CSV table of C-alpha atoms in Angstrom, one decimal:
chain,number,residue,atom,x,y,z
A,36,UNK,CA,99.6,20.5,32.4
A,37,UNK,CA,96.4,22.1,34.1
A,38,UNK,CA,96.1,22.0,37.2
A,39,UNK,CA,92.6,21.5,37.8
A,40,UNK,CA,92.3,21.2,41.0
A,41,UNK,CA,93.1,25.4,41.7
A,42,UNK,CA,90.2,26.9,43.4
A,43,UNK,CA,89.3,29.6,41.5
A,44,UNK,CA,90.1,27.4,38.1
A,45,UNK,CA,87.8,25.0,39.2
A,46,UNK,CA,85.2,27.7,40.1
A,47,UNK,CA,85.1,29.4,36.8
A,48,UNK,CA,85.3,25.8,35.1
A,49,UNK,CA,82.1,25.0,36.1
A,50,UNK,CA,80.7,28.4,36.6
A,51,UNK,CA,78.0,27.4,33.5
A,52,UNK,CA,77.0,24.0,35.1
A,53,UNK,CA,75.8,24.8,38.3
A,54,UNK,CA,72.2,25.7,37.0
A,55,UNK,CA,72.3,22.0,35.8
A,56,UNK,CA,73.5,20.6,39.1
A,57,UNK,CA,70.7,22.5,40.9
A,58,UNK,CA,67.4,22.3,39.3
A,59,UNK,CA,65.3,21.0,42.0
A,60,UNK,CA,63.0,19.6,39.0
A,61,UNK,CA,64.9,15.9,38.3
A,62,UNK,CA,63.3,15.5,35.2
A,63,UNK,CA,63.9,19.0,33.4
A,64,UNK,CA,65.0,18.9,29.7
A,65,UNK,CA,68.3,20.2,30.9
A,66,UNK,CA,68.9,18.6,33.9
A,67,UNK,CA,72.9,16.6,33.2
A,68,UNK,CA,72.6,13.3,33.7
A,69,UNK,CA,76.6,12.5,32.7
A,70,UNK,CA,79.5,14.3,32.8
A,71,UNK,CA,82.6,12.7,31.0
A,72,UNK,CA,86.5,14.6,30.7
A,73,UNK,CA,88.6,13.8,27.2
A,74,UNK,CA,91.5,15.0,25.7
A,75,UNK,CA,91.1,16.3,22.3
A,76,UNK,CA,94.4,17.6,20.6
A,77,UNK,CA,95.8,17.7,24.0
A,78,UNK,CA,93.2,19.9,25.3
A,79,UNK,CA,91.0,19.1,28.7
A,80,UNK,CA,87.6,18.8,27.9
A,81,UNK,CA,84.4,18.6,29.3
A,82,UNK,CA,81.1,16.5,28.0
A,83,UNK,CA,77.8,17.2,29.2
A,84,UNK,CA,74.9,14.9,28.2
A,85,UNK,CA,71.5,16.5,29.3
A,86,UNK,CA,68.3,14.6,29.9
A,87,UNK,CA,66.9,16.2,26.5
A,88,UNK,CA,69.9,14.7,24.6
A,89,UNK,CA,71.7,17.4,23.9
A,90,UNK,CA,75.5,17.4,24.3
A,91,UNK,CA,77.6,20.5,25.3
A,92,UNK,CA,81.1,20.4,25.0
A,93,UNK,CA,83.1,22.6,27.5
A,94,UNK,CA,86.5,24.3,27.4
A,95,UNK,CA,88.7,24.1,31.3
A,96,UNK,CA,87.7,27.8,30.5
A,97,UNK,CA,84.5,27.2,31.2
A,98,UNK,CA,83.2,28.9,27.8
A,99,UNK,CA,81.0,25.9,26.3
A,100,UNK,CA,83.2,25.3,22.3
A,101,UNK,CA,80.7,23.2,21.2
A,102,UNK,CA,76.9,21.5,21.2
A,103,UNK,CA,75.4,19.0,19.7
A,104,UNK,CA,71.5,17.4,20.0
A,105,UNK,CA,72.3,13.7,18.3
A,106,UNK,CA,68.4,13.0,18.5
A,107,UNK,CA,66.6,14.9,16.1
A,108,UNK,CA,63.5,13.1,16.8
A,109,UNK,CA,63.1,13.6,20.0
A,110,UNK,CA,60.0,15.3,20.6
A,111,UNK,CA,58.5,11.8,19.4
A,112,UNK,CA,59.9,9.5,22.2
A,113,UNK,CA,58.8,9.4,25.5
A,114,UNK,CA,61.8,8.2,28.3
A,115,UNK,CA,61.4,4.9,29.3
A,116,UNK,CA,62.1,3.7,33.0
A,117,UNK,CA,66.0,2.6,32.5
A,118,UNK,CA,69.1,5.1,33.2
A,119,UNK,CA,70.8,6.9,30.2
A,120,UNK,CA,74.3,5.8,30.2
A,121,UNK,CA,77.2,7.0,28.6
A,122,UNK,CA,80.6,5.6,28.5
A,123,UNK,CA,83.9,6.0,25.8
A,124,UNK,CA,86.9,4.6,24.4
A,125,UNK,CA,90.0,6.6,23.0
A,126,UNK,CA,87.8,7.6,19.7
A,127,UNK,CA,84.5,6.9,20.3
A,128,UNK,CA,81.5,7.8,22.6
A,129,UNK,CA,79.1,5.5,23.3
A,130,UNK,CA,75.4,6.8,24.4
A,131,UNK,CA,72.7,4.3,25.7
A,132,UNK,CA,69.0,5.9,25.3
A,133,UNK,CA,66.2,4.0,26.6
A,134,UNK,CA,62.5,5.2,26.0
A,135,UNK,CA,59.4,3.4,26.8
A,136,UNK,CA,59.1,1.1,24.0
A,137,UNK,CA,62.8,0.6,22.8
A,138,UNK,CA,66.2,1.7,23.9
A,139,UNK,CA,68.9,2.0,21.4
A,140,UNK,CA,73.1,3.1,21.3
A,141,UNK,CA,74.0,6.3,19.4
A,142,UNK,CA,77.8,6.0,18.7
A,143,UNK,CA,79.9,9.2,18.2
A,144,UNK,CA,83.3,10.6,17.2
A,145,UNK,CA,84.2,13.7,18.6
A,146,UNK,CA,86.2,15.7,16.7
A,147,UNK,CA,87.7,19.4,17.2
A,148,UNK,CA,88.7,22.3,14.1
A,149,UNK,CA,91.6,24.6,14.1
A,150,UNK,CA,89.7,27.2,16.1
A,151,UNK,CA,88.6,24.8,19.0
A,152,UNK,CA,85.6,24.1,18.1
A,153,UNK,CA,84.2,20.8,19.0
A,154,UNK,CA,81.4,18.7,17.3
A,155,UNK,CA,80.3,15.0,17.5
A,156,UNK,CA,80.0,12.9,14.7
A,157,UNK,CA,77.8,10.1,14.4
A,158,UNK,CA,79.1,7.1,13.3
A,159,UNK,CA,76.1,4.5,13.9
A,160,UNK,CA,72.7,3.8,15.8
A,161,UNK,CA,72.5,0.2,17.3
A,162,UNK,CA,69.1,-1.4,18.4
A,163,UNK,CA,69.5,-2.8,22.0
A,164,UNK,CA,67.9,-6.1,23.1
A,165,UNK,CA,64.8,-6.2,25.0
A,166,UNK,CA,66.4,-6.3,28.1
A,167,UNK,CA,67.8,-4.0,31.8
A,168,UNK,CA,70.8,-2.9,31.0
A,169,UNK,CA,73.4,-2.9,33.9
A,170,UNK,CA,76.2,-1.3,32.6
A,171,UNK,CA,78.3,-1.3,29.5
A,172,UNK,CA,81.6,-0.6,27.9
A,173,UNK,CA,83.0,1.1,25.1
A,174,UNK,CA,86.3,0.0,23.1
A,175,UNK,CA,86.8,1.0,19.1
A,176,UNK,CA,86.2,-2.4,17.8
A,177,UNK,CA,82.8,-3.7,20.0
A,178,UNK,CA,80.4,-2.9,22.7
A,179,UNK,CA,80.3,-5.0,25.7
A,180,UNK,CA,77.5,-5.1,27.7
A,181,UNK,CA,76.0,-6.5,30.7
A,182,UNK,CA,72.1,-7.6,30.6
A,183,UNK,CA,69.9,-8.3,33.2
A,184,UNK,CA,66.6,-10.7,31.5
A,185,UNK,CA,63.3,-11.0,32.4
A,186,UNK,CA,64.1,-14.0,34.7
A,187,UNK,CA,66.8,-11.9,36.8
A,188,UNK,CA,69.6,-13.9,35.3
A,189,UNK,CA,72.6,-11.8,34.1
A,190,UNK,CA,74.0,-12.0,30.4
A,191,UNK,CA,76.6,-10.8,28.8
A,192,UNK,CA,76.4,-9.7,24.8
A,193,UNK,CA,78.8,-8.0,22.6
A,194,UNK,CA,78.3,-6.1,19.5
A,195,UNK,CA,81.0,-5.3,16.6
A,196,UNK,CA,81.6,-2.2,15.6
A,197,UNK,CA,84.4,-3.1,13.1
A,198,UNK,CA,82.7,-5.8,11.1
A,199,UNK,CA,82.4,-5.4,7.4
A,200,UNK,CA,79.2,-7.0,7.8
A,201,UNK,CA,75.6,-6.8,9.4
A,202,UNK,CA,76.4,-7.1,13.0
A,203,UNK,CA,74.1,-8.0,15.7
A,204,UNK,CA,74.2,-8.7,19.2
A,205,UNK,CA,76.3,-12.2,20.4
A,206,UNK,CA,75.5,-13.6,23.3
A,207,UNK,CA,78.2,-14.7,25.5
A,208,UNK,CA,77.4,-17.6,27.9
A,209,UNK,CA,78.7,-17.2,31.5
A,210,UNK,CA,80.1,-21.0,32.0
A,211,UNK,CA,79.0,-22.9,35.3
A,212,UNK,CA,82.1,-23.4,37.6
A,213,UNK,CA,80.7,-26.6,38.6
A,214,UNK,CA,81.4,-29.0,35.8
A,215,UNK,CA,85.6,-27.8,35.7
A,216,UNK,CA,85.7,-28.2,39.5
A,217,UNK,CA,84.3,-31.8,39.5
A,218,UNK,CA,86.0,-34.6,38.5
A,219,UNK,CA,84.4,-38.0,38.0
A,220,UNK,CA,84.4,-40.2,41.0
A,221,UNK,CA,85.4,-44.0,41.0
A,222,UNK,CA,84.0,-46.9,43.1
A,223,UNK,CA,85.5,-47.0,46.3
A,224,UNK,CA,85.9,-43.4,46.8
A,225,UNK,CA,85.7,-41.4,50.3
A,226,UNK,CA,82.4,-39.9,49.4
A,227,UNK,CA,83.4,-38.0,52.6
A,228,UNK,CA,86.7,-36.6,52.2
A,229,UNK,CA,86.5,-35.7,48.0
A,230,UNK,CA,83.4,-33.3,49.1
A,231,UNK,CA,84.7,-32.3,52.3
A,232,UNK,CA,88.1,-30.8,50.3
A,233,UNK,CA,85.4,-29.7,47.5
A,234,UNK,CA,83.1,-27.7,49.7
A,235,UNK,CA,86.0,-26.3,52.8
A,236,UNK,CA,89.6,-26.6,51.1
A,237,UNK,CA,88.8,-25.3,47.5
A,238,UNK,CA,88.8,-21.9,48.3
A,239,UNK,CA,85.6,-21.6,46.5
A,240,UNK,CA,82.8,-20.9,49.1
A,241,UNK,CA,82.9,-18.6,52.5
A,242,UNK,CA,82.0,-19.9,56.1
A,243,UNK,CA,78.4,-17.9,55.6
A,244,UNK,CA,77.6,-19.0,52.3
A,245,UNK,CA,77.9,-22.6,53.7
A,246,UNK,CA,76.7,-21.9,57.1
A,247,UNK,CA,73.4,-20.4,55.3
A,248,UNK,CA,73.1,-23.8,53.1
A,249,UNK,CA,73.2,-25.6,56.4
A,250,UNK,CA,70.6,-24.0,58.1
A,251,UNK,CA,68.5,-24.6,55.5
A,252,UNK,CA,69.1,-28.2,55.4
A,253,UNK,CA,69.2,-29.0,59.2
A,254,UNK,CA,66.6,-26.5,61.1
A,255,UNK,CA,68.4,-26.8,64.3
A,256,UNK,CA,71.2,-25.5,63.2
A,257,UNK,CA,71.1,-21.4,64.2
A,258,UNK,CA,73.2,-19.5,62.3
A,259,UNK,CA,72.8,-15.2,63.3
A,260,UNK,CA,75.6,-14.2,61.1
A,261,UNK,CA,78.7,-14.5,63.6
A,262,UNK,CA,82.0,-15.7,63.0
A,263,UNK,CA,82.3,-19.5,63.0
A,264,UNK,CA,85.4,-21.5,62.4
A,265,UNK,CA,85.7,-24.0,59.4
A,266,UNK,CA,86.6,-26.6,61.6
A,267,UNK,CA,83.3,-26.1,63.8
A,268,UNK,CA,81.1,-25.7,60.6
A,269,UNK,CA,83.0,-29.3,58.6
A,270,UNK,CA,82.0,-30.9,62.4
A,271,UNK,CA,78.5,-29.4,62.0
A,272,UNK,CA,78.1,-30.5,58.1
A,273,UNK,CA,79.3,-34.1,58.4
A,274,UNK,CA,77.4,-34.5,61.7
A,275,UNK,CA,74.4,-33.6,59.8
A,276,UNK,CA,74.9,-35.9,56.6
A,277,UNK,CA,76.0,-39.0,58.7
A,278,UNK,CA,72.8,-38.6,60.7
A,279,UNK,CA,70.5,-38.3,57.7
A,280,UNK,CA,72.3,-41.7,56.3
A,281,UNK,CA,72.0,-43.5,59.5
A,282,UNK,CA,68.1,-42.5,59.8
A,283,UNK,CA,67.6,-43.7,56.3
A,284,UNK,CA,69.0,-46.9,57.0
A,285,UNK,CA,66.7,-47.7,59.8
A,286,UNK,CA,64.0,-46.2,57.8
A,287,UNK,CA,64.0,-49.0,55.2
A,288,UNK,CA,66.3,-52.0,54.6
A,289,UNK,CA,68.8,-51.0,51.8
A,290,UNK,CA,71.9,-52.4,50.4
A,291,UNK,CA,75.6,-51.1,50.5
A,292,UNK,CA,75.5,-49.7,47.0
A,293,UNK,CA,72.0,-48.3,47.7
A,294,UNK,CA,73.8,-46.4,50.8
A,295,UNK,CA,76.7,-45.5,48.7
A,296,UNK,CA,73.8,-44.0,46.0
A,297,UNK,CA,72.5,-42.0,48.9
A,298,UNK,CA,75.1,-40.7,50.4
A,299,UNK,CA,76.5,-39.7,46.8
A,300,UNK,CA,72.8,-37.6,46.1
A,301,UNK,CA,72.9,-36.1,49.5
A,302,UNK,CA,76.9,-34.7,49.4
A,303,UNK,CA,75.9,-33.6,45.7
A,304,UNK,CA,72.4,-31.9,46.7
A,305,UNK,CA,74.9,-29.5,49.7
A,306,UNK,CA,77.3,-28.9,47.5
A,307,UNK,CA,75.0,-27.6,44.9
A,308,UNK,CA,73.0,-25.5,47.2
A,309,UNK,CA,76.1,-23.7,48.1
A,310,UNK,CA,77.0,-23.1,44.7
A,311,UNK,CA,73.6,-21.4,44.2
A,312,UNK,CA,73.9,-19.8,47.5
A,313,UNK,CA,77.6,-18.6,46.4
A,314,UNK,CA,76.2,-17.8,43.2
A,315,UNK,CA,74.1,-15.2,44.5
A,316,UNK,CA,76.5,-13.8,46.8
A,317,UNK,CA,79.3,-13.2,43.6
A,318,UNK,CA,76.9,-11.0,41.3
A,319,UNK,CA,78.9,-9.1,39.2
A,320,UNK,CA,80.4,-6.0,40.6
A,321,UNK,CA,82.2,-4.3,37.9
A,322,UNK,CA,83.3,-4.4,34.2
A,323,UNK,CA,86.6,-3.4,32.6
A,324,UNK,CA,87.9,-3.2,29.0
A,325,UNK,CA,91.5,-4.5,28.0
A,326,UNK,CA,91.9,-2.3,24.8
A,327,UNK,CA,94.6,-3.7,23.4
A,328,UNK,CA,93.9,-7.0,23.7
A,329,UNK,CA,90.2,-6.3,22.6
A,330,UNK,CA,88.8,-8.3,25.6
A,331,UNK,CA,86.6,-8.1,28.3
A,332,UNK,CA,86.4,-8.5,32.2
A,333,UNK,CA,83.7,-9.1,34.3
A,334,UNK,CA,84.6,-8.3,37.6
A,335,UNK,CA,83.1,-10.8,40.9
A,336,UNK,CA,84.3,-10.9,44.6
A,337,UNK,CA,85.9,-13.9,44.4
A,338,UNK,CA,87.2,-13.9,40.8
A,339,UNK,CA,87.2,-12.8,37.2
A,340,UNK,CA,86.0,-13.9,33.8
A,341,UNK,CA,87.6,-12.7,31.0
A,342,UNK,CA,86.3,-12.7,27.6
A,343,UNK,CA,87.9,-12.1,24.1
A,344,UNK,CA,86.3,-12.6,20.1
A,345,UNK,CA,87.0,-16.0,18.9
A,346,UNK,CA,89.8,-15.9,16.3
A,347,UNK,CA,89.8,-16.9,12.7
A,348,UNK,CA,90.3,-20.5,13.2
A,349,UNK,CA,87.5,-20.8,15.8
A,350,UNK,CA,85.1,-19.0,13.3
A,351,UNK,CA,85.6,-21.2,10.6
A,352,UNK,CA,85.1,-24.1,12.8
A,353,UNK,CA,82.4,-23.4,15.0
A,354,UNK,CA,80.5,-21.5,11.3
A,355,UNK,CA,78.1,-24.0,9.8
A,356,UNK,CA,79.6,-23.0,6.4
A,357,UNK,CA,83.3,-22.9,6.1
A,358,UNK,CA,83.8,-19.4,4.4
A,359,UNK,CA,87.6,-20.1,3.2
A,360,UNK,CA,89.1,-17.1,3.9
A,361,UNK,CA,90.7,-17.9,7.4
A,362,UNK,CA,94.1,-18.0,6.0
A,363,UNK,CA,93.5,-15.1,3.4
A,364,UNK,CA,96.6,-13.3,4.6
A,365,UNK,CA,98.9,-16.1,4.4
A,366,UNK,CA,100.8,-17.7,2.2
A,367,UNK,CA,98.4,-18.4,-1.3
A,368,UNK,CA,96.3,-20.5,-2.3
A,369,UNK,CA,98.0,-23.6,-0.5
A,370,UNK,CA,97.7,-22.5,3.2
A,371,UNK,CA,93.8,-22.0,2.1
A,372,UNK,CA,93.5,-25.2,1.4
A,373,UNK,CA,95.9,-27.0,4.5
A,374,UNK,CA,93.7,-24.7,6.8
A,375,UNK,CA,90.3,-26.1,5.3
A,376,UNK,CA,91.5,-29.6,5.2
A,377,UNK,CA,92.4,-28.8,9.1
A,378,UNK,CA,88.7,-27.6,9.8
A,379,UNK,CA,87.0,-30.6,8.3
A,380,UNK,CA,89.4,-33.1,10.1
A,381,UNK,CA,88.7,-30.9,13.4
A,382,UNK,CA,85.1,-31.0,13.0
A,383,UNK,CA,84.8,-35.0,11.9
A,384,UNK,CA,86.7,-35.4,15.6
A,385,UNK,CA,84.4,-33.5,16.6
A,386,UNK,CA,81.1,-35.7,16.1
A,387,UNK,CA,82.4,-38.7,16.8
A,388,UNK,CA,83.9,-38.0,20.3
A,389,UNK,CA,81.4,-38.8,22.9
A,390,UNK,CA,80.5,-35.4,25.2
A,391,UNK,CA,81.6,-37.5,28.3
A,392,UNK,CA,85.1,-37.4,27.2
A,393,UNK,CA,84.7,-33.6,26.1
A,394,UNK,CA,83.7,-32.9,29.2
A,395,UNK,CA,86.3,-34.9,30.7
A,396,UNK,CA,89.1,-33.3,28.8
A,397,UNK,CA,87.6,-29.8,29.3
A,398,UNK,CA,87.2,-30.5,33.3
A,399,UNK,CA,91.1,-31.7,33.4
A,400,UNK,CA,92.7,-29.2,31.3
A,401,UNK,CA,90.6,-26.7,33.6
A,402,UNK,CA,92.5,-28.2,36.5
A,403,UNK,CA,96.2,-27.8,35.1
A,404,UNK,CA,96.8,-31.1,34.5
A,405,UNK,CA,99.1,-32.2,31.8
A,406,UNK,CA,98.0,-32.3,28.4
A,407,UNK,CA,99.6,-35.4,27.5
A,408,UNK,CA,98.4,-37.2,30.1
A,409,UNK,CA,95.0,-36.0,29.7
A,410,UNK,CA,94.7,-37.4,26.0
A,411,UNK,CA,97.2,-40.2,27.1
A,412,UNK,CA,94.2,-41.4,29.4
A,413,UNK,CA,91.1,-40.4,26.9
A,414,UNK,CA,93.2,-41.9,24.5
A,415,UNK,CA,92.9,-45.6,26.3
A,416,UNK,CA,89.5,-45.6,26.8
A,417,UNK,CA,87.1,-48.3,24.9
A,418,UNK,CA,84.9,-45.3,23.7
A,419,UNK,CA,87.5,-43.6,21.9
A,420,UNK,CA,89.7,-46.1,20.8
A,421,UNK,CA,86.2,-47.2,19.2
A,422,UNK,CA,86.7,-43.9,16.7
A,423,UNK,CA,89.6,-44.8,14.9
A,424,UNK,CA,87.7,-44.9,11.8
A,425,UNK,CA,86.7,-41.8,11.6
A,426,UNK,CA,89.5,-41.0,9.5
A,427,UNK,CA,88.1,-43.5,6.7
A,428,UNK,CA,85.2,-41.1,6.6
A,429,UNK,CA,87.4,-37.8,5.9
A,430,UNK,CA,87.5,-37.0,2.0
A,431,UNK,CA,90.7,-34.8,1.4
A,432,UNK,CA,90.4,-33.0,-2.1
């Protein structure tokens, strides 16, 4: 072990980057613009990525063992406005490179001789989408990266890097908390107590975040950023929808079920403002990579998405054409054909099911409710009991 942290090791360890460091000009050829550590054949060492894409490789020594410009071309490209990025995994480096009229990934794999010597090897060069990129990460199989488009909304895409197969860049949709958190409501509900528990007990929104959706409903309510207590702010909230109701009434002449409709679009139209307030308050704040698991995190204030490929089975059923090779490592050419006669049935299901009941399922699994009852309940309903005969229409060869 090397203890790096000795003062006069760390002097002469980066004895040959201080010129970098200090150039007063930003935008010099050689100004570093990343500095990364790795261990190569249990040696410490040191990557340095310059602003005229060159790499330098240095020893804990301080003595650069190796250099490498992975842009031969690039007196042709001017830089564009975006950050070079640079990020790795346990075998590869991954270099973003953005110039004015397209930015592009340089993958490498560094590798070291028997002397010490250290060079990069390039493994691929990946287009990047028209967009701002925010960050990204690096594991050996895919690049995950987060996007920022031209309408300031944030997007995820990935890119494989072990495919056999052109890859190009998925997009990964970030799903709306909304729709899981809601459940359907039944005649003769408390319009008042399901929201109240949906916008103060759930956990989901701060005091601000619904103090600020407040104000901008109800003007008279001040709100200059000090502490307020949830009990004060549900007072404050209900005061304010009751009032609006009762001012409608005397407004016009409407029935009970007219009320009931109002009350419903005016509980719904707060509770959506603070999810767009809170929304904008839980941008993402960081990213992580779960190697071993090849998946994803995005990292938010209040939570965490997670992302992973889709498996074989999820391919072949969400692939327009089934490619029959899902169960290719199994057992012959009878598991191939149980596992297409699986996709087909999944997919008939799949049409005939109305998207209310999707949803429906979707929205109570979300909520940890049992499975059984869940499609117990579905189960019972006119809608699907009307797609029994599906099955008539399924053709097993």
């Amino acid at each position: 072990m090397t203890e790096l942290k000795h003062n006069q090791l760390i002097s002469r360890f980066f004895s040959n980057l201080t010129d970098g460091w200090r150039r007063k000009n930003a935008n010099a050829p050689d100004q570093i613009v990343s500095l990364m550590f790795d261990q190569l054949n249990g040696q410490s060492v040191l990557y340095a990525f310059y602003r005229n894409n060159v790499a330098r490789i240095w020893s804990t020594s301080g003595s650069c063992v190796g250099a490498e410009c992975f842009l031969k071309n690039y007196d042709q490209k001017q830089e564009g406005s975006q950050t070079n990025m640079v990020r790795k995994s346990d075998n590869l480096i991954g270099v973003f490179l953005a110039y004015s009229d397209c930015s592009e990934f340089i993958i490498l794999r560094p590798t070291s001789d028997d002397s010490g010597n250290v060079s990069f090897v390039k493994e691929t060069a990946i287009l990047a989408p028209n967009y701002d990129l925010i960050d990204f990460k690096l594991s050996n199989q895919s690049i995950w990266a987060l996007w920022c488009n031209a309408e300031g909304e944030m997007q995820v895409l990935t890119y494989s890097l072990s495919s056999e197969i052109d890859s190009f860049w998925l997009p990964i949709p970030l799903e709306s908390m909304d729709d899981k958190y809601t459940a359907k409501l039944e005649k003769g509900t408390d319009l008042k107590h399901v929201y109240c528990s949906r916008i103060f007990h759930s956990g989901r929104f701060h005091n601000n975040v619904i103090a600020k959706t407040l104000s901008m409903f109800n003007r008279s309510f001040t709100y200059s950023g000090a502490t307020i207590s949830t009990a004060a702010l549900k007072r404050h909230v209900c005061s304010y929808i009751d009032g609006e109701l009762q001012n409608e009434r005397k407004l016009q002449n409407i029935t009970d079920e007219e009320f009931i409709d109002l009350s419903s679009n005016l509980w719904e139209k707060f509770y959506m403002c603070c999810s767009q307030y809170n929304f904008e308050a839980c941008q993402p704040i960081g990213m992580l990579i779960l190697d071993r698991m090849d998946a994803f995190c995005l990292i938010r204030k209040k939570f965490i998405s997670f992302f992973r490929p889709c498996d074989e089975l999820e391919v072949a059923f969400l692939s327009e054409n089934y490619p029959g090779s899902v169960a290719s490592g199994g057992s012959g050419k009878s598991l191939q054909q149980d596992v297409a006669v699986l996709i087909r049935v999944l997919k008939q299901i799949d049409k005939f099911v109305p998207e209310d009941d999707k949803l429906e399922i979707e929205s109570c699994l979300f909520q940890l409710r049992s499975t059984k009852d869940v499609m117990e309940a579905i189960a019972a309903s006119q809608c699907f009991g009307n797609q029994v005969g599906i099955y008539s229409k399924c053709h097993f060869t």
